[in-house]
Every structure is written in structure tokens, then in C-alpha cells.
GROMACS .gro file of C-alpha atoms in nm:
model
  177
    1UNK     CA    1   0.122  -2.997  -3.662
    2UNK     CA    2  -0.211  -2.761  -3.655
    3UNK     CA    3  -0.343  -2.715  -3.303
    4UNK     CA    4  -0.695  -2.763  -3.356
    5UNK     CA    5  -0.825  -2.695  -2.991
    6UNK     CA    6  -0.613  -2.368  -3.031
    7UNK     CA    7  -0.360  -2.460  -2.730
    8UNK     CA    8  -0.029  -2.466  -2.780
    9UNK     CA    9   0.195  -2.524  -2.444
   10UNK     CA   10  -0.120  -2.550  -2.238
   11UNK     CA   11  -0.149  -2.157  -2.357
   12UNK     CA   12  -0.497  -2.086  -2.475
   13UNK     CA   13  -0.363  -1.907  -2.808
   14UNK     CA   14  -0.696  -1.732  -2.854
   15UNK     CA   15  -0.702  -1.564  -2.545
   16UNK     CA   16  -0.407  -1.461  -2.596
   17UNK     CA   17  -0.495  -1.268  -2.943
   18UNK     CA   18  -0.836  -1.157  -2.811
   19UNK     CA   19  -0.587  -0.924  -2.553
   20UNK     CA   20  -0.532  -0.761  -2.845
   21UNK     CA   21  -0.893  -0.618  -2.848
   22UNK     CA   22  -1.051  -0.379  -2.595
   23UNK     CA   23  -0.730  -0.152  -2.616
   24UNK     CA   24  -0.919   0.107  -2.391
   25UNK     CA   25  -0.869  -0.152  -2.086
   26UNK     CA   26  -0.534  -0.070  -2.086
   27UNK     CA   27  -0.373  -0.364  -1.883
   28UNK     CA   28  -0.654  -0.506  -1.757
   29UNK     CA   29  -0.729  -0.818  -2.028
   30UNK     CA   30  -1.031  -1.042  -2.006
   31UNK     CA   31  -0.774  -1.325  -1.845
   32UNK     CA   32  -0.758  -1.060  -1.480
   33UNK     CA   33  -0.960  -1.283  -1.238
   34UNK     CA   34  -0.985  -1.094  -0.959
   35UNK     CA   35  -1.304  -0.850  -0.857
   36UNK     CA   36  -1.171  -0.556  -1.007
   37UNK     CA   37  -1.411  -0.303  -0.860
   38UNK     CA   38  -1.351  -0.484  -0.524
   39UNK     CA   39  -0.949  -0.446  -0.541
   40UNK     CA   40  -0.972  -0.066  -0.629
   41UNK     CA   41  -1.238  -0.023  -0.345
   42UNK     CA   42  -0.938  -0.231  -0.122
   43UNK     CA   43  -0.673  -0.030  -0.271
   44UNK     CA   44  -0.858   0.323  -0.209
   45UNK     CA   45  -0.845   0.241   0.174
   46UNK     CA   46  -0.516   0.199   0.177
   47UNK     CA   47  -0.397   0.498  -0.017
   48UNK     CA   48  -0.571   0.700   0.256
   49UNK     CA   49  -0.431   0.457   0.493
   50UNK     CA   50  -0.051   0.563   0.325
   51UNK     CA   51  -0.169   0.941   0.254
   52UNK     CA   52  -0.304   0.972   0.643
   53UNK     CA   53   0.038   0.780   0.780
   54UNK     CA   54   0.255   1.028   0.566
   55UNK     CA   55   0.099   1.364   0.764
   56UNK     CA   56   0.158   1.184   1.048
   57UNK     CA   57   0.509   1.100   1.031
   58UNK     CA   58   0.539   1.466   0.895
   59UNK     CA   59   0.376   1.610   1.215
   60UNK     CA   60   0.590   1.400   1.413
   61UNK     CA   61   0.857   1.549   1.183
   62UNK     CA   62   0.804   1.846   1.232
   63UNK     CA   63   0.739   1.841   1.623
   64UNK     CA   64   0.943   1.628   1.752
   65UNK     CA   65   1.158   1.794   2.035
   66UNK     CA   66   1.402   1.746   2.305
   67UNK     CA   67   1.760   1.645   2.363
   68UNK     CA   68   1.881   1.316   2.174
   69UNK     CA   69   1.584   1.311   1.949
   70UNK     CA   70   1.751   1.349   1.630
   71UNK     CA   71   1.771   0.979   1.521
   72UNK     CA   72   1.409   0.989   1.586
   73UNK     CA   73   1.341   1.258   1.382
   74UNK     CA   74   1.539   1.117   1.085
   75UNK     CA   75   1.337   0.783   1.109
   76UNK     CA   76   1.021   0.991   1.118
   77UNK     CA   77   1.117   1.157   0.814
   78UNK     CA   78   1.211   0.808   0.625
   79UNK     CA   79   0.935   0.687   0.719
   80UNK     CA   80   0.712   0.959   0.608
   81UNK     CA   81   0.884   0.926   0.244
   82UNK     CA   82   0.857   0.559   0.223
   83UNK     CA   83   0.538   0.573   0.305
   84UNK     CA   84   0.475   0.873   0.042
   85UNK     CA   85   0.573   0.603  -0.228
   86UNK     CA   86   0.377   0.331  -0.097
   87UNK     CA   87   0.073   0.598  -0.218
   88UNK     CA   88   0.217   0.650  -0.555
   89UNK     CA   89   0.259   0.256  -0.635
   90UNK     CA   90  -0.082   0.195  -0.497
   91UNK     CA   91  -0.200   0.516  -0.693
   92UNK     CA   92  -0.065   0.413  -1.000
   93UNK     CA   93  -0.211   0.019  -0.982
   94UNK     CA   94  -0.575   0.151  -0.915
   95UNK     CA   95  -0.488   0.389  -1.260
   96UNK     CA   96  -0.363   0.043  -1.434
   97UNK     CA   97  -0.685  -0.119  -1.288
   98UNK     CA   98  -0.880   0.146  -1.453
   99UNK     CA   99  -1.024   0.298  -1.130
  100UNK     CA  100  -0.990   0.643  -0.980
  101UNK     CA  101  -0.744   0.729  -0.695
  102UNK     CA  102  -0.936   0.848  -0.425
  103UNK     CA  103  -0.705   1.158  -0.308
  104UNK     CA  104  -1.034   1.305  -0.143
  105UNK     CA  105  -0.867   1.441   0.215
  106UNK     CA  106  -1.202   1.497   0.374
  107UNK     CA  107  -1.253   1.093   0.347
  108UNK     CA  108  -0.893   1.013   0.430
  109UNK     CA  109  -0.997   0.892   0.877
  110UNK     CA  110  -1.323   0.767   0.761
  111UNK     CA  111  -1.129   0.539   0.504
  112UNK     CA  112  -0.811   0.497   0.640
  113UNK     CA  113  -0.761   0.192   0.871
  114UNK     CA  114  -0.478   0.408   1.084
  115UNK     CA  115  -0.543   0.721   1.290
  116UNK     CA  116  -0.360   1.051   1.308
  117UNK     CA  117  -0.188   1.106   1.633
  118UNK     CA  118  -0.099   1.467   1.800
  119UNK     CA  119   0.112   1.370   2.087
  120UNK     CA  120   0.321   1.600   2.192
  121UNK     CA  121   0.573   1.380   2.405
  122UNK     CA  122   0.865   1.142   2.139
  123UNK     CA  123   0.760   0.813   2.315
  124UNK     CA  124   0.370   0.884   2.271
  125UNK     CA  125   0.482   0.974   1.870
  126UNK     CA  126   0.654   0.635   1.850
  127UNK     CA  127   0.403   0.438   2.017
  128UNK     CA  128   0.152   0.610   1.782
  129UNK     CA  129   0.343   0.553   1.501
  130UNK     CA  130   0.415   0.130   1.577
  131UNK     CA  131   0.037   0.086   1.627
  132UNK     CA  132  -0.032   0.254   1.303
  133UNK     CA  133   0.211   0.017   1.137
  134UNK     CA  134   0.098  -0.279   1.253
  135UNK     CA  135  -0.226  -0.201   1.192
  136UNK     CA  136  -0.126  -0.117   0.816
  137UNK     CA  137   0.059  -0.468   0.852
  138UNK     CA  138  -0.223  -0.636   0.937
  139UNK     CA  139  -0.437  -0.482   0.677
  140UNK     CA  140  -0.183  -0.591   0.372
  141UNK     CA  141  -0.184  -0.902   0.505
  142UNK     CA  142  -0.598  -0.967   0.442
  143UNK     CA  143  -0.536  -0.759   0.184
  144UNK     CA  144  -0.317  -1.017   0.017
  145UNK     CA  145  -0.525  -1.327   0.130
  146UNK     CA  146  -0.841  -1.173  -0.001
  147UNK     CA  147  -0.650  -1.118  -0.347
  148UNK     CA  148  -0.507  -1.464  -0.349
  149UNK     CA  149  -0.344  -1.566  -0.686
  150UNK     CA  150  -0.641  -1.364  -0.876
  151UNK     CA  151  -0.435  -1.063  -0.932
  152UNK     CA  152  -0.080  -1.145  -0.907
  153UNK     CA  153   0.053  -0.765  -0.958
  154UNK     CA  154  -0.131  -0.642  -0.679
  155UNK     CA  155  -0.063  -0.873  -0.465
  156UNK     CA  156   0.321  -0.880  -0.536
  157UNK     CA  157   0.305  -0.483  -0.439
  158UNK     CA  158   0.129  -0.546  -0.116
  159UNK     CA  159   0.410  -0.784  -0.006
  160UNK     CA  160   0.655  -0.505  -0.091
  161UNK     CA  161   0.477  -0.276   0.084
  162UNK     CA  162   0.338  -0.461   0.381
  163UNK     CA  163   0.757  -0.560   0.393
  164UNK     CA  164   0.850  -0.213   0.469
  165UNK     CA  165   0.553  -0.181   0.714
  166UNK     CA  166   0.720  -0.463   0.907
  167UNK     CA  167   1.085  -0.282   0.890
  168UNK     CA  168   0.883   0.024   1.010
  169UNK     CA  169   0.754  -0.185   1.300
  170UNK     CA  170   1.071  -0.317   1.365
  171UNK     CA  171   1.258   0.055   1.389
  172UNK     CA  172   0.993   0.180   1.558
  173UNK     CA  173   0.998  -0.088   1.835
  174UNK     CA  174   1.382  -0.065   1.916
  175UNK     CA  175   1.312   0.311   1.955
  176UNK     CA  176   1.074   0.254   2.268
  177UNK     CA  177   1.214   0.360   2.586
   0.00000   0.00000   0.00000
């Protein structure tokens, strides 16, 4: 039996040949609901967000001193890589949505909803370091409510992300004195 509205399943069959067309959108088809411009805008803060939280867990890195401070150090270095590939996925999603990546480092503190920290003692590092995540945590989390089921890639990688933000607030917090 011929379809003659042209669903099949509830799927709109056309729609689904038309994402065929328009090749140069990559995978953005005319179905993507969401703002686009507005979500690339989002996801440009929070690559300098990720970019500015990766020197600072490499400062911290790097600086940290003092007796029993290893552990610390080694968090501060996982931390600064996980937070290195939060970039790259958000990187590569504002490539997918067709945008730029905004890797301009003399707009990362204007745009980045963190701060860079230069303490000097390991508890003023941490402390630095737990606000910064829960800011980041809250951030993912409007991030994701502003996206809402209109673009359900992105907002799948800000719940992985904002997930490791939360284990990074977590580590963080048991490493307060």
C-alpha cells in the first residue's frame, strides 16, 4: 500500500530524502531545531571556559609545592587533561554545527564563565579550582535546559561533560583541609 501523505512509521519520508540535499551543511539537516547560531555562541563560552580551566590546572600543575602534595598534583594534572578534551568535543560539535571555534586567547576571561587563579598556597589552588567547577557545573546545566530536546547531540555532550565537572567537584572537595 502507497503512502500518499508520504509517512511511513510516523517518519516524514520526504524529509528524510530532502537530507540528501544541501551536502555543504554537513550534519546539520533542515530537521536540527535548535538556534544554531545561538548554540555555537553557547558553545564558544564554554570552550574558553574549558581552554581557561586547562591553564589553570596546568599552573597549579606546575606550582604546586610542599610536603604531601603529590596526590594533589596528580589530580591537578587529570584534571587539566580531562578538561583539555572537554575543548576538543566541544570544538569539534561547533565544526559539525558549521560554526568557528573561537580559540582567540585574548577573549578567553572576557568569555569564559571561570577565572584564572594564581594562588600560591595548595588549599587556595583547590578552593580556586572547586569554585571554577561548580561554576562550569552550573553553566552546563542552563546550558542543557536552554538546549532542551532541540539539539539532542549537544545536549548529550554537555551531560558528559558537566558529569566530569561534578567528579571534579567531588575530588576537589575531599581534598580541602
Amino acid at each position: 500500500m502507497e503512502q500518499t501523505n508520504n509517512l511511513a512509521h510516523g517518519f516524514d519520508i520526504a524529509a528524510i530524502r530532502r537530507a540528501a540535499a544541501n551536502l555543504d551543511d554537513g550534519a546539520v539537516t533542515e530537521g536540527y531545531q535548535a538556534d544554531r547560531e545561538a548554540v555555537i555562541a553557547m558553545l564558544n563560552d564554554a570552550l574558553a571556559t574549558e581552554l581557561l580551566c586547562v591553564m589553570r590546572y596546568k599552573r597549579h600543575y606546575y606550582t604546586v609545592a610542599g610536603p604531601n602534595t603529590g596526590h594533589i598534583k596528580a589530580e591537578f594534572l587529570e584534571h587539566a587533561q580531562q578538561e583539555q578534551d572537554h575543548a576538543d568535543r566541544i570544538a569539534e560539535r561547533i565544526v559539525q554545527l558549521n560554526g568557528s571555534p573561537n580559540f582567540n586567547p585574548a577573549t578567553f576571561t572576557a568569555r569564559s564563565h571561570a577565572e584564572y587563579d594564581e594562588s600560591d598556597d595548595v588549599q587556595a589552588m583547590v578552593r580556586a579550582d572547586l569554585i571554577a567547577e561548580r561554576v562550569a557545573i552550573e553553566s552546563y546545566r542552563q546550558m542543557i535546559a536552554a538546549i532542551g530536546d532541540k539539539d539532542p547531540t549537544t545536549r548529550n555532550m554537555l551531560i558528559d561533560i558537566m558529569a566530569v565537572e561534578e567528579e571534579h567537584a567531588d575530588d576537589l572537595r575531599d581534598l580541602l583541609a
